[in-house]
């Protein structure tokens, strides 16, 4: 994909995510360490494996805003690299 295509996708994602990021957090919800735009989860023996993209932050509490894995998770391990998340041993909160 050419640079202009990537920039167009990034701009569209930022436009869609902007209003969601400006919403005040719920008082009952924990503040996530990592926030991702979208992602998927796979059931494993020790919880879920999460794969997500357009992620920012570092830590073990993960918020996925859209996709089949939308929700907040507490994970045993989580690694963010270049905007992508890989996390294991996750439990939905």
Coordinates of C-alpha atoms in Angstrom, one line a residue:
X1 CA 0.0 0.0 0.0
X2 CA 1.3 3.4 -0.9
X3 CA 2.0 6.1 1.7
X4 CA -1.0 8.2 0.7
X5 CA -3.3 5.2 1.2
X6 CA -1.8 4.5 4.6
X7 CA -2.2 8.2 5.6
X8 CA -5.8 8.2 4.4
X9 CA -6.6 5.1 6.5
X10 CA -4.9 6.7 9.5
X11 CA -6.8 9.9 9.1
X12 CA -10.1 8.1 8.8
X13 CA -9.4 6.1 11.9
X14 CA -8.4 9.2 13.9
X15 CA -11.6 10.9 12.7
X16 CA -13.7 8.0 13.9
X17 CA -11.9 7.6 17.2
X18 CA -11.9 11.3 18.1
X19 CA -15.4 11.5 19.5
X20 CA -15.0 8.3 21.5
X21 CA -11.8 9.5 23.1
X22 CA -13.4 12.7 24.2
X23 CA -16.1 10.9 26.2
X24 CA -15.7 11.0 29.9
X25 CA -14.7 7.6 31.5
X26 CA -17.2 5.7 33.7
X27 CA -16.4 6.1 37.4
X28 CA -16.7 2.3 37.9
X29 CA -14.3 1.5 35.0
X30 CA -10.6 1.1 35.6
X31 CA -8.4 3.4 33.4
X32 CA -6.8 1.2 30.8
X33 CA -3.0 1.1 30.3
X34 CA -3.4 0.3 26.6
X35 CA -6.1 1.6 24.3
X36 CA -6.7 -0.1 20.9
X37 CA -9.1 0.9 18.1
X38 CA -10.1 -2.7 17.1
X39 CA -9.1 -6.3 17.8
X40 CA -9.9 -10.0 18.0
X41 CA -9.6 -12.5 20.8
X42 CA -9.0 -16.3 20.7
X43 CA -9.9 -18.6 23.7
X44 CA -6.9 -20.4 25.2
X45 CA -6.5 -22.6 28.3
X46 CA -5.4 -19.6 30.4
X47 CA -7.9 -17.0 29.2
X48 CA -7.9 -15.1 25.9
X49 CA -5.1 -14.2 23.4
X50 CA -5.7 -10.7 22.1
X51 CA -4.6 -9.3 18.8
X52 CA -5.4 -5.6 18.2
X53 CA -4.3 -2.6 16.1
X54 CA -4.0 1.1 16.4
X55 CA -2.9 0.7 20.0
X56 CA -1.2 3.2 22.3
X57 CA 0.2 2.8 25.8
X58 CA 2.0 0.1 27.8
X59 CA 0.7 -2.1 30.6
X60 CA -1.6 -5.0 31.4
X61 CA -5.1 -3.5 31.4
X62 CA -6.3 -3.3 27.8
X63 CA -9.3 -1.5 26.3
X64 CA -10.4 -2.5 22.8
X65 CA -13.0 -0.1 21.4
X66 CA -14.4 -2.0 18.4
X67 CA -14.4 -5.5 16.9
X68 CA -15.2 -8.9 18.1
X69 CA -13.1 -8.4 21.2
X70 CA -14.5 -5.0 22.2
X71 CA -14.2 -4.5 26.0
X72 CA -11.7 -4.2 28.8
X73 CA -9.3 -7.0 29.8
X74 CA -6.7 -7.7 32.4
X75 CA -3.8 -9.6 30.9
X76 CA -0.9 -11.7 32.2
X77 CA 1.4 -10.4 29.4
X78 CA 0.9 -7.6 26.9
X79 CA 3.2 -6.2 24.3
X80 CA 2.6 -3.2 22.1
X81 CA 4.9 -2.7 19.1
X82 CA 4.4 -0.3 16.2
X83 CA 0.7 0.2 17.1
X84 CA -0.1 -3.5 17.3
X85 CA -0.9 -5.5 20.5
X86 CA -0.3 -9.1 21.3
X87 CA -1.5 -10.2 24.8
X88 CA -1.9 -13.5 26.6
X89 CA -3.7 -14.8 29.7
X90 CA -6.4 -12.1 29.4
X91 CA -9.7 -12.0 31.3
X92 CA -12.5 -9.7 30.4
X93 CA -13.4 -7.3 33.2

